[in-house]
Amino acid sequence: DGAPAEHHAVKAMAKRGIDLEGFRSQVMSAELLAGSSLILGMERLHVREVAVLGDDLFARPFTLPEFVADAELLGPRRDQSLADWVRSMGHFRQPSDYLVDAPTDEVPGPMGQSARTFRRGADQIDGLLAQLVELAGPARTPSAAGTASAPAHLDHPHGGHL
């Protein structure tokens, strides 16, 4: 729909060196998500919204906290493709699992809240993304293990939309 990022989100991300000034939201559609191996949202509502776009999409959306927790249980991706790794995590889920709230599986929505709430959300997302990069990144060879490191954050805008 072309809406810019919320003012507090722009400020919170600027403190991390990420410029959201050019960010514009998009209406989520099956076509937009078709080629995705993994779809991350912040709230379980986002997973439900993806699931209603098409039966073939349900295996790919997760909330960020849920996916990181599942990835920690499953273990690092190693030599699997990202799509296969994601499928192995979503194998036991059912759409009905998302009909109830699970606050520990969500990053609380900061819309309409204070700048401090946006900063706390950005801190939580930053920490979860660092864990995700470590778990989902390509396997490291022993010789490269000492030289490679996961970034503390990804330079990808996060708005109020999925």
Short mmCIF file of C-alpha atoms in Angstrom, two decimals:
data_model
loop_
_atom_site.label_atom_id
_atom_site.label_comp_id
_atom_site.label_asym_id
_atom_site.label_seq_id
_atom_site.Cartn_x
_atom_site.Cartn_y
_atom_site.Cartn_z
CA ASP A 1 0.00 0.00 0.00
CA GLY A 2 3.07 2.27 -0.05
CA ALA A 3 3.00 3.54 3.53
CA PRO A 4 6.32 4.74 4.97
CA ALA A 5 7.85 3.19 8.10
CA GLU A 6 6.51 4.57 11.37
CA HIS A 7 8.51 7.55 12.73
CA HIS A 8 9.72 5.71 15.87
CA ALA A 9 10.81 2.73 13.74
CA VAL A 10 12.86 5.04 11.49
CA LYS A 11 14.57 6.53 14.57
CA ALA A 12 15.20 3.15 16.26
CA MET A 13 16.76 1.68 13.12
CA ALA A 14 18.80 4.82 12.37
CA LYS A 15 20.57 4.25 15.70
CA ARG A 16 21.63 0.87 14.23
CA GLY A 17 22.87 2.44 11.01
CA ILE A 18 19.84 1.26 8.97
CA ASP A 19 18.04 3.84 6.84
CA LEU A 20 14.28 3.26 6.58
CA GLU A 21 13.51 6.59 4.93
CA GLY A 22 12.90 4.93 1.54
CA PHE A 23 10.92 2.01 2.96
CA ARG A 24 7.36 1.55 1.72
CA SER A 25 5.00 -1.20 2.81
CA GLN A 26 3.54 -3.66 0.31
CA VAL A 27 0.25 -5.49 0.32
CA MET A 28 0.98 -9.15 0.99
CA SER A 29 -0.08 -11.50 -1.79
CA ALA A 30 0.50 -15.10 -2.84
CA GLU A 31 2.42 -13.79 -5.86
CA LEU A 32 4.73 -11.70 -3.69
CA LEU A 33 5.52 -14.69 -1.45
CA ALA A 34 5.58 -17.43 -4.13
CA GLY A 35 9.36 -17.83 -4.43
CA SER A 36 10.10 -17.56 -0.70
CA SER A 37 11.72 -20.44 1.19
CA LEU A 38 11.06 -18.78 4.55
CA ILE A 39 8.53 -16.10 5.52
CA LEU A 40 9.09 -14.41 8.88
CA GLY A 41 6.53 -12.33 10.73
CA MET A 42 6.56 -10.84 14.16
CA GLU A 43 3.12 -12.01 15.32
CA ARG A 44 1.09 -15.20 14.95
CA LEU A 45 -1.48 -13.09 13.11
CA HIS A 46 1.11 -12.69 10.32
CA VAL A 47 1.40 -16.50 10.02
CA ARG A 48 -2.40 -16.77 9.80
CA GLU A 49 -2.53 -14.03 7.17
CA VAL A 50 -0.01 -15.90 5.00
CA ALA A 51 -1.81 -19.23 5.48
CA VAL A 52 -5.09 -17.87 4.10
CA LEU A 53 -3.37 -16.75 0.90
CA GLY A 54 -2.88 -20.35 -0.22
CA ASP A 55 -2.58 -23.88 1.13
CA ASP A 56 0.90 -24.25 -0.37
CA LEU A 57 2.20 -21.28 1.66
CA PHE A 58 1.54 -22.57 5.20
CA ALA A 59 4.81 -24.52 5.49
CA ARG A 60 6.92 -21.36 5.11
CA PRO A 61 5.65 -18.68 7.52
CA PHE A 62 6.80 -18.57 11.15
CA THR A 63 7.10 -15.84 13.73
CA LEU A 64 10.73 -14.83 14.20
CA PRO A 65 10.88 -15.98 17.86
CA GLU A 66 9.13 -19.26 17.00
CA PHE A 67 11.50 -20.00 14.12
CA VAL A 68 14.63 -19.28 16.15
CA ALA A 69 13.39 -21.50 19.00
CA ASP A 70 12.56 -24.32 16.56
CA ALA A 71 15.91 -23.90 14.81
CA GLU A 72 17.74 -24.18 18.13
CA LEU A 73 15.92 -27.46 18.80
CA LEU A 74 16.55 -28.83 15.29
CA GLY A 75 20.12 -27.59 15.12
CA PRO A 76 22.08 -25.61 12.53
CA ARG A 77 21.24 -25.94 8.85
CA ARG A 78 24.56 -27.51 7.83
CA ASP A 79 24.40 -28.89 4.27
CA GLN A 80 20.60 -28.71 3.78
CA SER A 81 19.05 -26.18 1.46
CA LEU A 82 17.20 -23.45 3.30
CA ALA A 83 13.90 -24.70 1.85
CA ASP A 84 14.51 -28.27 3.14
CA TRP A 85 15.58 -27.00 6.57
CA VAL A 86 12.44 -24.84 6.84
CA ARG A 87 10.23 -27.76 5.75
CA SER A 88 11.77 -29.99 8.42
CA MET A 89 10.85 -27.42 11.07
CA GLY A 90 7.31 -26.92 9.87
CA HIS A 91 6.54 -30.59 9.33
CA PHE A 92 4.61 -31.07 12.58
CA ARG A 93 2.66 -27.80 12.53
CA GLN A 94 -1.04 -27.48 11.74
CA PRO A 95 -2.89 -24.29 10.77
CA SER A 96 -5.12 -24.79 13.82
CA ASP A 97 -2.03 -24.34 16.03
CA TYR A 98 -2.22 -20.62 15.21
CA LEU A 99 -5.79 -20.08 16.35
CA VAL A 100 -4.63 -19.42 19.91
CA ASP A 101 -2.30 -16.70 21.12
CA ALA A 102 1.23 -17.56 22.24
CA PRO A 103 2.91 -14.33 23.38
CA THR A 104 6.33 -15.99 23.81
CA ASP A 105 6.29 -16.75 20.07
CA GLU A 106 5.84 -13.10 19.13
CA VAL A 107 7.63 -9.80 19.00
CA PRO A 108 5.03 -7.44 20.48
CA GLY A 109 3.69 -4.94 17.96
CA PRO A 110 4.95 -1.45 18.85
CA MET A 111 2.50 0.56 16.72
CA GLY A 112 1.06 3.47 18.66
CA GLN A 113 3.58 2.97 21.46
CA SER A 114 6.52 5.05 22.68
CA ALA A 115 9.95 5.37 21.07
CA ARG A 116 11.31 3.24 23.95
CA THR A 117 8.95 0.40 22.96
CA PHE A 118 10.25 0.56 19.38
CA ARG A 119 13.84 0.44 20.65
CA ARG A 120 13.05 -2.61 22.82
CA GLY A 121 11.45 -4.31 19.82
CA ALA A 122 14.46 -3.49 17.66
CA ASP A 123 16.76 -4.93 20.35
CA GLN A 124 14.71 -8.13 20.46
CA ILE A 125 14.66 -8.46 16.66
CA ASP A 126 18.40 -7.74 16.48
CA GLY A 127 19.18 -10.51 18.97
CA LEU A 128 16.89 -13.01 17.27
CA LEU A 129 18.33 -12.24 13.83
CA ALA A 130 21.87 -12.76 15.14
CA GLN A 131 20.80 -16.19 16.40
CA LEU A 132 19.05 -16.96 13.12
CA VAL A 133 22.09 -16.02 11.02
CA GLU A 134 24.24 -18.30 13.18
CA LEU A 135 21.81 -21.22 12.80
CA ALA A 136 20.75 -20.77 9.18
CA GLY A 137 24.03 -19.66 7.68
CA PRO A 138 26.12 -22.04 5.61
CA ALA A 139 28.20 -24.61 7.44
CA ARG A 140 31.68 -23.39 8.27
CA THR A 141 34.74 -25.40 7.54
CA PRO A 142 37.12 -25.85 10.48
CA SER A 143 39.69 -23.57 8.85
CA ALA A 144 37.13 -20.80 8.35
CA ALA A 145 35.42 -21.17 11.73
CA GLY A 146 37.84 -18.83 13.43
CA THR A 147 37.60 -16.13 10.79
CA ALA A 148 33.89 -15.93 9.99
CA SER A 149 31.28 -14.40 12.22
CA ALA A 150 27.59 -13.68 12.00
CA PRO A 151 26.60 -10.02 11.79
CA ALA A 152 24.86 -8.52 14.80
CA HIS A 153 21.99 -7.46 12.52
CA LEU A 154 20.83 -7.77 8.94
CA ASP A 155 20.42 -4.66 6.82
CA HIS A 156 16.78 -5.37 6.00
CA PRO A 157 13.96 -3.00 6.81
CA HIS A 158 11.30 -4.21 9.22
CA GLY A 159 8.05 -2.37 9.10
CA GLY A 160 4.59 -2.97 10.44
CA HIS A 161 3.90 -5.38 7.60
CA LEU A 162 5.25 -8.82 6.94
#
